[in-house]
GROMACS .gro file of C-alpha atoms in nm:
model
  342
    1UNK     CA    1   1.464   1.151  -1.071
    2UNK     CA    2   1.245   0.838  -1.097
    3UNK     CA    3   0.925   1.020  -1.195
    4UNK     CA    4   0.841   1.265  -1.471
    5UNK     CA    5   0.603   1.528  -1.334
    6UNK     CA    6   0.348   1.673  -1.572
    7UNK     CA    7   0.143   1.901  -1.346
    8UNK     CA    8   0.074   1.944  -0.976
    9UNK     CA    9  -0.150   2.172  -0.775
   10UNK     CA   10  -0.264   2.235  -0.417
   11UNK     CA   11  -0.604   2.365  -0.306
   12UNK     CA   12  -0.708   2.434   0.051
   13UNK     CA   13  -1.032   2.321   0.214
   14UNK     CA   14  -1.083   2.501   0.546
   15UNK     CA   15  -1.355   2.623   0.779
   16UNK     CA   16  -1.465   2.984   0.752
   17UNK     CA   17  -1.563   3.208   1.044
   18UNK     CA   18  -1.904   3.044   1.057
   19UNK     CA   19  -1.761   2.694   1.073
   20UNK     CA   20  -1.855   2.610   0.714
   21UNK     CA   21  -1.606   2.436   0.486
   22UNK     CA   22  -1.487   2.644   0.193
   23UNK     CA   23  -1.244   2.585  -0.093
   24UNK     CA   24  -0.958   2.823  -0.155
   25UNK     CA   25  -0.861   2.734  -0.510
   26UNK     CA   26  -0.523   2.796  -0.668
   27UNK     CA   27  -0.571   2.942  -1.019
   28UNK     CA   28  -0.265   2.777  -1.176
   29UNK     CA   29  -0.039   2.472  -1.131
   30UNK     CA   30   0.252   2.484  -0.885
   31UNK     CA   31   0.542   2.670  -1.043
   32UNK     CA   32   0.843   2.606  -0.819
   33UNK     CA   33   0.990   2.319  -1.018
   34UNK     CA   34   1.262   2.213  -0.776
   35UNK     CA   35   1.042   2.222  -0.466
   36UNK     CA   36   0.761   2.036  -0.642
   37UNK     CA   37   1.001   1.773  -0.776
   38UNK     CA   38   1.157   1.710  -0.436
   39UNK     CA   39   0.819   1.686  -0.264
   40UNK     CA   40   0.661   1.453  -0.518
   41UNK     CA   41   0.971   1.236  -0.542
   42UNK     CA   42   0.959   1.191  -0.165
   43UNK     CA   43   0.585   1.120  -0.168
   44UNK     CA   44   0.616   0.874  -0.457
   45UNK     CA   45   0.890   0.678  -0.283
   46UNK     CA   46   0.719   0.671   0.056
   47UNK     CA   47   0.381   0.581  -0.093
   48UNK     CA   48   0.523   0.301  -0.308
   49UNK     CA   49   0.706   0.149  -0.010
   50UNK     CA   50   0.399   0.149   0.215
   51UNK     CA   51   0.270  -0.201   0.279
   52UNK     CA   52  -0.087  -0.301   0.345
   53UNK     CA   53  -0.242  -0.068   0.086
   54UNK     CA   54  -0.596  -0.131  -0.034
   55UNK     CA   55  -0.692  -0.158  -0.401
   56UNK     CA   56  -1.008  -0.068  -0.586
   57UNK     CA   57  -1.170   0.080  -0.896
   58UNK     CA   58  -1.422   0.342  -1.000
   59UNK     CA   59  -1.759   0.200  -0.906
   60UNK     CA   60  -2.093   0.251  -1.071
   61UNK     CA   61  -2.440   0.271  -0.927
   62UNK     CA   62  -2.460  -0.104  -0.973
   63UNK     CA   63  -2.175  -0.164  -0.729
   64UNK     CA   64  -2.192  -0.175  -0.353
   65UNK     CA   65  -2.201   0.167  -0.196
   66UNK     CA   66  -2.379   0.352  -0.478
   67UNK     CA   67  -2.050   0.507  -0.593
   68UNK     CA   68  -2.058   0.867  -0.717
   69UNK     CA   69  -1.925   0.879  -1.077
   70UNK     CA   70  -1.858   1.257  -1.076
   71UNK     CA   71  -1.481   1.227  -1.010
   72UNK     CA   72  -1.431   0.953  -1.270
   73UNK     CA   73  -1.633   1.150  -1.528
   74UNK     CA   74  -1.423   1.463  -1.465
   75UNK     CA   75  -1.103   1.258  -1.488
   76UNK     CA   76  -1.223   1.114  -1.819
   77UNK     CA   77  -1.282   1.466  -1.947
   78UNK     CA   78  -0.933   1.571  -1.835
   79UNK     CA   79  -0.765   1.271  -1.999
   80UNK     CA   80  -0.953   1.330  -2.324
   81UNK     CA   81  -0.840   1.694  -2.333
   82UNK     CA   82  -1.185   1.845  -2.282
   83UNK     CA   83  -1.096   1.973  -1.934
   84UNK     CA   84  -0.777   2.142  -1.817
   85UNK     CA   85  -0.582   2.012  -1.518
   86UNK     CA   86  -0.660   2.319  -1.306
   87UNK     CA   87  -1.031   2.296  -1.383
   88UNK     CA   88  -1.034   1.923  -1.312
   89UNK     CA   89  -0.858   1.972  -0.978
   90UNK     CA   90  -1.103   2.248  -0.884
   91UNK     CA   91  -1.396   2.017  -0.952
   92UNK     CA   92  -1.228   1.750  -0.739
   93UNK     CA   93  -1.185   2.000  -0.456
   94UNK     CA   94  -1.555   2.084  -0.465
   95UNK     CA   95  -1.642   1.714  -0.456
   96UNK     CA   96  -1.416   1.661  -0.156
   97UNK     CA   97  -1.559   1.967   0.018
   98UNK     CA   98  -1.911   1.829  -0.030
   99UNK     CA   99  -1.807   1.489   0.104
  100UNK     CA  100  -1.627   1.638   0.404
  101UNK     CA  101  -1.936   1.846   0.481
  102UNK     CA  102  -2.122   1.525   0.567
  103UNK     CA  103  -1.901   1.467   0.871
  104UNK     CA  104  -1.859   1.659   1.193
  105UNK     CA  105  -1.500   1.556   1.255
  106UNK     CA  106  -1.337   1.718   0.952
  107UNK     CA  107  -1.118   2.027   0.974
  108UNK     CA  108  -1.026   2.013   0.606
  109UNK     CA  109  -0.670   2.029   0.479
  110UNK     CA  110  -0.465   2.081   0.165
  111UNK     CA  111  -0.568   1.877  -0.139
  112UNK     CA  112  -0.263   1.783  -0.344
  113UNK     CA  113  -0.316   1.649  -0.693
  114UNK     CA  114  -0.028   1.553  -0.919
  115UNK     CA  115  -0.008   1.393  -1.261
  116UNK     CA  116   0.318   1.213  -1.336
  117UNK     CA  117   0.475   0.925  -1.527
  118UNK     CA  118   0.678   0.640  -1.380
  119UNK     CA  119   0.805   0.329  -1.559
  120UNK     CA  120   0.596   0.398  -1.872
  121UNK     CA  121   0.273   0.431  -1.671
  122UNK     CA  122   0.075   0.749  -1.608
  123UNK     CA  123  -0.044   0.815  -1.253
  124UNK     CA  124  -0.264   1.061  -1.072
  125UNK     CA  125  -0.169   1.107  -0.707
  126UNK     CA  126  -0.436   1.249  -0.476
  127UNK     CA  127  -0.372   1.329  -0.109
  128UNK     CA  128  -0.530   1.535   0.166
  129UNK     CA  129  -0.239   1.685   0.358
  130UNK     CA  130  -0.245   1.846   0.700
  131UNK     CA  131  -0.029   2.130   0.829
  132UNK     CA  132   0.201   2.091   1.128
  133UNK     CA  133   0.349   2.368   1.343
  134UNK     CA  134   0.718   2.380   1.426
  135UNK     CA  135   0.982   2.624   1.543
  136UNK     CA  136   1.266   2.765   1.338
  137UNK     CA  137   1.552   3.009   1.395
  138UNK     CA  138   1.567   3.327   1.185
  139UNK     CA  139   1.883   3.494   1.057
  140UNK     CA  140   1.893   3.718   1.365
  141UNK     CA  141   1.876   3.404   1.587
  142UNK     CA  142   1.519   3.483   1.688
  143UNK     CA  143   1.271   3.196   1.724
  144UNK     CA  144   0.952   3.194   1.521
  145UNK     CA  145   0.672   2.948   1.463
  146UNK     CA  146   0.597   2.824   1.111
  147UNK     CA  147   0.352   2.581   0.954
  148UNK     CA  148   0.464   2.314   0.711
  149UNK     CA  149   0.300   2.025   0.528
  150UNK     CA  150   0.320   1.704   0.729
  151UNK     CA  151   0.456   1.481   0.451
  152UNK     CA  152   0.581   1.216   0.691
  153UNK     CA  153   0.239   1.128   0.828
  154UNK     CA  154   0.006   1.092   0.530
  155UNK     CA  155  -0.309   0.899   0.614
  156UNK     CA  156  -0.538   1.001   0.328
  157UNK     CA  157  -0.386   0.933  -0.012
  158UNK     CA  158  -0.466   0.739  -0.326
  159UNK     CA  159  -0.290   0.676  -0.656
  160UNK     CA  160  -0.469   0.600  -0.981
  161UNK     CA  161  -0.284   0.402  -1.247
  162UNK     CA  162  -0.427   0.592  -1.543
  163UNK     CA  163  -0.263   0.362  -1.795
  164UNK     CA  164  -0.419   0.049  -1.645
  165UNK     CA  165  -0.754   0.223  -1.602
  166UNK     CA  166  -0.777   0.318  -1.967
  167UNK     CA  167  -0.629  -0.006  -2.102
  168UNK     CA  168  -0.836  -0.246  -1.890
  169UNK     CA  169  -1.181  -0.124  -1.789
  170UNK     CA  170  -1.247  -0.457  -1.614
  171UNK     CA  171  -0.952  -0.418  -1.378
  172UNK     CA  172  -1.046  -0.394  -1.010
  173UNK     CA  173  -0.712  -0.270  -0.880
  174UNK     CA  174  -0.604   0.040  -1.074
  175UNK     CA  175  -0.666   0.259  -0.768
  176UNK     CA  176  -0.448   0.201  -0.463
  177UNK     CA  177  -0.504   0.375  -0.131
  178UNK     CA  178  -0.356   0.395   0.216
  179UNK     CA  179  -0.551   0.210   0.477
  180UNK     CA  180  -0.600   0.401   0.802
  181UNK     CA  181  -0.455   0.268   1.125
  182UNK     CA  182  -0.797   0.144   1.227
  183UNK     CA  183  -0.865  -0.010   0.887
  184UNK     CA  184  -1.064   0.078   0.577
  185UNK     CA  185  -1.333   0.281   0.758
  186UNK     CA  186  -1.096   0.566   0.841
  187UNK     CA  187  -1.058   0.649   0.472
  188UNK     CA  188  -1.421   0.598   0.368
  189UNK     CA  189  -1.500   0.963   0.300
  190UNK     CA  190  -1.179   1.010   0.102
  191UNK     CA  191  -1.254   0.716  -0.127
  192UNK     CA  192  -1.621   0.807  -0.151
  193UNK     CA  193  -1.539   1.149  -0.296
  194UNK     CA  194  -1.354   0.970  -0.579
  195UNK     CA  195  -1.625   0.706  -0.620
  196UNK     CA  196  -1.376   0.431  -0.541
  197UNK     CA  197  -1.504   0.082  -0.458
  198UNK     CA  198  -1.270  -0.169  -0.294
  199UNK     CA  199  -1.184  -0.448  -0.538
  200UNK     CA  200  -0.891  -0.686  -0.499
  201UNK     CA  201  -0.808  -0.801  -0.147
  202UNK     CA  202  -0.426  -0.835  -0.152
  203UNK     CA  203  -0.408  -1.000   0.190
  204UNK     CA  204  -0.653  -1.274   0.090
  205UNK     CA  205  -0.479  -1.330  -0.244
  206UNK     CA  206  -0.136  -1.352  -0.081
  207UNK     CA  207  -0.274  -1.592   0.181
  208UNK     CA  208  -0.409  -1.813  -0.096
  209UNK     CA  209  -0.073  -1.800  -0.273
  210UNK     CA  210   0.105  -1.902   0.047
  211UNK     CA  211  -0.135  -2.194   0.093
  212UNK     CA  212  -0.077  -2.301  -0.267
  213UNK     CA  213   0.301  -2.294  -0.217
  214UNK     CA  214   0.277  -2.497   0.106
  215UNK     CA  215   0.051  -2.757  -0.058
  216UNK     CA  216   0.277  -2.767  -0.362
  217UNK     CA  217   0.594  -2.844  -0.167
  218UNK     CA  218   0.408  -3.085   0.065
  219UNK     CA  219   0.295  -3.294  -0.232
  220UNK     CA  220   0.636  -3.296  -0.399
  221UNK     CA  221   0.932  -3.529  -0.363
  222UNK     CA  222   1.161  -3.245  -0.260
  223UNK     CA  223   1.390  -3.273   0.038
  224UNK     CA  224   1.336  -3.054   0.347
  225UNK     CA  225   1.606  -2.810   0.230
  226UNK     CA  226   1.462  -2.800  -0.123
  227UNK     CA  227   1.117  -2.724   0.014
  228UNK     CA  228   1.251  -2.432   0.216
  229UNK     CA  229   1.445  -2.319  -0.089
  230UNK     CA  230   1.118  -2.311  -0.283
  231UNK     CA  231   0.953  -2.098  -0.012
  232UNK     CA  232   1.254  -1.864  -0.010
  233UNK     CA  233   1.243  -1.834  -0.389
  234UNK     CA  234   0.875  -1.735  -0.379
  235UNK     CA  235   0.939  -1.478  -0.106
  236UNK     CA  236   1.237  -1.328  -0.290
  237UNK     CA  237   1.041  -1.308  -0.617
  238UNK     CA  238   0.750  -1.132  -0.447
  239UNK     CA  239   0.980  -0.896  -0.256
  240UNK     CA  240   1.149  -0.790  -0.578
  241UNK     CA  241   0.806  -0.722  -0.729
  242UNK     CA  242   0.705  -0.516  -0.427
  243UNK     CA  243   1.026  -0.310  -0.435
  244UNK     CA  244   0.972  -0.241  -0.805
  245UNK     CA  245   0.610  -0.141  -0.749
  246UNK     CA  246   0.483  -0.434  -0.958
  247UNK     CA  247   0.218  -0.699  -0.901
  248UNK     CA  248   0.272  -1.071  -0.851
  249UNK     CA  249   0.222  -1.252  -1.181
  250UNK     CA  250   0.146  -1.621  -1.121
  251UNK     CA  251   0.281  -1.723  -1.462
  252UNK     CA  252   0.608  -1.536  -1.406
  253UNK     CA  253   0.641  -1.688  -1.059
  254UNK     CA  254   0.583  -2.038  -1.200
  255UNK     CA  255   0.850  -1.977  -1.465
  256UNK     CA  256   1.091  -1.863  -1.192
  257UNK     CA  257   1.030  -2.183  -0.996
  258UNK     CA  258   1.061  -2.394  -1.311
  259UNK     CA  259   1.409  -2.250  -1.371
  260UNK     CA  260   1.501  -2.389  -1.027
  261UNK     CA  261   1.373  -2.737  -1.110
  262UNK     CA  262   1.028  -2.700  -0.956
  263UNK     CA  263   0.790  -2.752  -1.247
  264UNK     CA  264   0.412  -2.732  -1.288
  265UNK     CA  265   0.339  -2.477  -1.014
  266UNK     CA  266   0.116  -2.273  -1.245
  267UNK     CA  267  -0.112  -2.566  -1.326
  268UNK     CA  268  -0.115  -2.666  -0.959
  269UNK     CA  269  -0.205  -2.318  -0.832
  270UNK     CA  270  -0.466  -2.242  -1.099
  271UNK     CA  271  -0.615  -2.590  -1.098
  272UNK     CA  272  -0.683  -2.603  -0.725
  273UNK     CA  273  -0.938  -2.428  -0.506
  274UNK     CA  274  -0.712  -2.129  -0.435
  275UNK     CA  275  -0.913  -1.876  -0.640
  276UNK     CA  276  -0.599  -1.689  -0.742
  277UNK     CA  277  -0.609  -1.403  -0.991
  278UNK     CA  278  -0.349  -1.399  -1.266
  279UNK     CA  279  -0.200  -1.083  -1.112
  280UNK     CA  280  -0.245  -0.920  -0.773
  281UNK     CA  281  -0.053  -0.679  -0.545
  282UNK     CA  282   0.208  -0.799  -0.295
  283UNK     CA  283   0.131  -0.815   0.077
  284UNK     CA  284   0.470  -0.876   0.237
  285UNK     CA  285   0.336  -0.920   0.590
  286UNK     CA  286   0.138  -1.226   0.477
  287UNK     CA  287   0.413  -1.379   0.262
  288UNK     CA  288   0.666  -1.336   0.542
  289UNK     CA  289   0.512  -1.649   0.691
  290UNK     CA  290   0.691  -1.845   0.417
  291UNK     CA  291   1.017  -1.765   0.594
  292UNK     CA  292   0.919  -1.713   0.956
  293UNK     CA  293   0.687  -1.852   1.218
  294UNK     CA  294   0.564  -1.598   1.469
  295UNK     CA  295   0.284  -1.556   1.715
  296UNK     CA  296   0.179  -1.362   2.024
  297UNK     CA  297  -0.064  -1.452   2.298
  298UNK     CA  298  -0.098  -1.473   2.673
  299UNK     CA  299   0.208  -1.257   2.732
  300UNK     CA  300   0.433  -1.477   2.514
  301UNK     CA  301   0.585  -1.380   2.177
  302UNK     CA  302   0.767  -1.639   1.967
  303UNK     CA  303   0.938  -1.591   1.631
  304UNK     CA  304   1.186  -1.807   1.443
  305UNK     CA  305   1.306  -1.880   1.089
  306UNK     CA  306   1.110  -2.156   0.916
  307UNK     CA  307   1.426  -2.351   0.845
  308UNK     CA  308   1.473  -2.419   1.218
  309UNK     CA  309   1.148  -2.613   1.252
  310UNK     CA  310   1.228  -2.976   1.323
  311UNK     CA  311   1.590  -2.896   1.410
  312UNK     CA  312   1.654  -2.618   1.662
  313UNK     CA  313   1.281  -2.581   1.725
  314UNK     CA  314   1.073  -2.894   1.790
  315UNK     CA  315   0.694  -2.869   1.795
  316UNK     CA  316   0.485  -3.132   1.971
  317UNK     CA  317   0.116  -3.073   1.887
  318UNK     CA  318   0.000  -3.340   2.135
  319UNK     CA  319   0.157  -3.176   2.441
  320UNK     CA  320   0.120  -2.826   2.288
  321UNK     CA  321   0.485  -2.743   2.350
  322UNK     CA  322   0.785  -2.596   2.167
  323UNK     CA  323   1.136  -2.717   2.248
  324UNK     CA  324   1.405  -2.462   2.159
  325UNK     CA  325   1.763  -2.587   2.128
  326UNK     CA  326   2.028  -2.317   2.150
  327UNK     CA  327   1.861  -2.025   2.327
  328UNK     CA  328   1.965  -1.688   2.173
  329UNK     CA  329   2.260  -1.540   2.368
  330UNK     CA  330   2.085  -1.218   2.474
  331UNK     CA  331   1.778  -1.411   2.595
  332UNK     CA  332   1.998  -1.665   2.773
  333UNK     CA  333   2.178  -1.384   2.956
  334UNK     CA  334   1.847  -1.238   3.076
  335UNK     CA  335   1.726  -1.579   3.193
  336UNK     CA  336   2.051  -1.653   3.376
  337UNK     CA  337   2.040  -1.319   3.556
  338UNK     CA  338   1.680  -1.376   3.664
  339UNK     CA  339   1.757  -1.726   3.794
  340UNK     CA  340   2.055  -1.599   3.994
  341UNK     CA  341   1.841  -1.324   4.143
  342UNK     CA  342   1.586  -1.576   4.262
   0.00000   0.00000   0.00000
């Protein structure tokens, strides 16, 4: 068990016979300890491992979007002990119902709220789950249809780092949320019901970090292999942070590089025009460019390890060509077969 669950509850928001959304509120927290533990452990692991999450904070009426403070106020009351968990979750359900009522597309769902502790931090997990039909076999070998929560396809979920929120009111990243397949807009109503305003842009911060690393090694007296080793070290450091659910800390990264003989990265990164925060979440898809070159366009996809540039892969910007030495065996076989056929 990697998390310590305090309380969890599920409420349903569904359409009534007249097509109006209504809340069906559970009067007490979930009681089946083993089932709840297994479900939340699975959700915690899958949520933590999701890449490309957005990050934000509770906005005020002075922020973009005229954020509704009702959820944050209720959460404050719950954390201070003036409001019970069940009552707080019921208020949240009503807020979500009101927000969903503004849209024609919503069919509702099951609102899951869970308070738990992980690695000395308190979290509140909030997700709108949908039900999925499937078939099962009964004891008498008869088929029957059942509904179950679709835990493997969560699109509307957010996690609030309660410890960071209460320790640092100026933080702009204590709320993380899943971005929809089509981007931020898919989850607008879900974040609006919490009064969440997007804050830190992890992709932009990671891009700036990558640029700082490239400029740092370019201006150094390192050999080609040492430069690639520096890129690999940065990628490994950030990957370890991502796997542990922690942010990139520029000072810690600079200390890691200094231990490998690459000094002064902190002063270089913070003294330039990179606009890097001291800490920010990891975006692995962006940092992967430190190790790989890849691109797609015009029906052609190319990808290769960065260490091959200048050796197995030669780039000529004047003629706009790539020369690949040592074609991969499976690609070579396909090419040979095609040439024989023609």
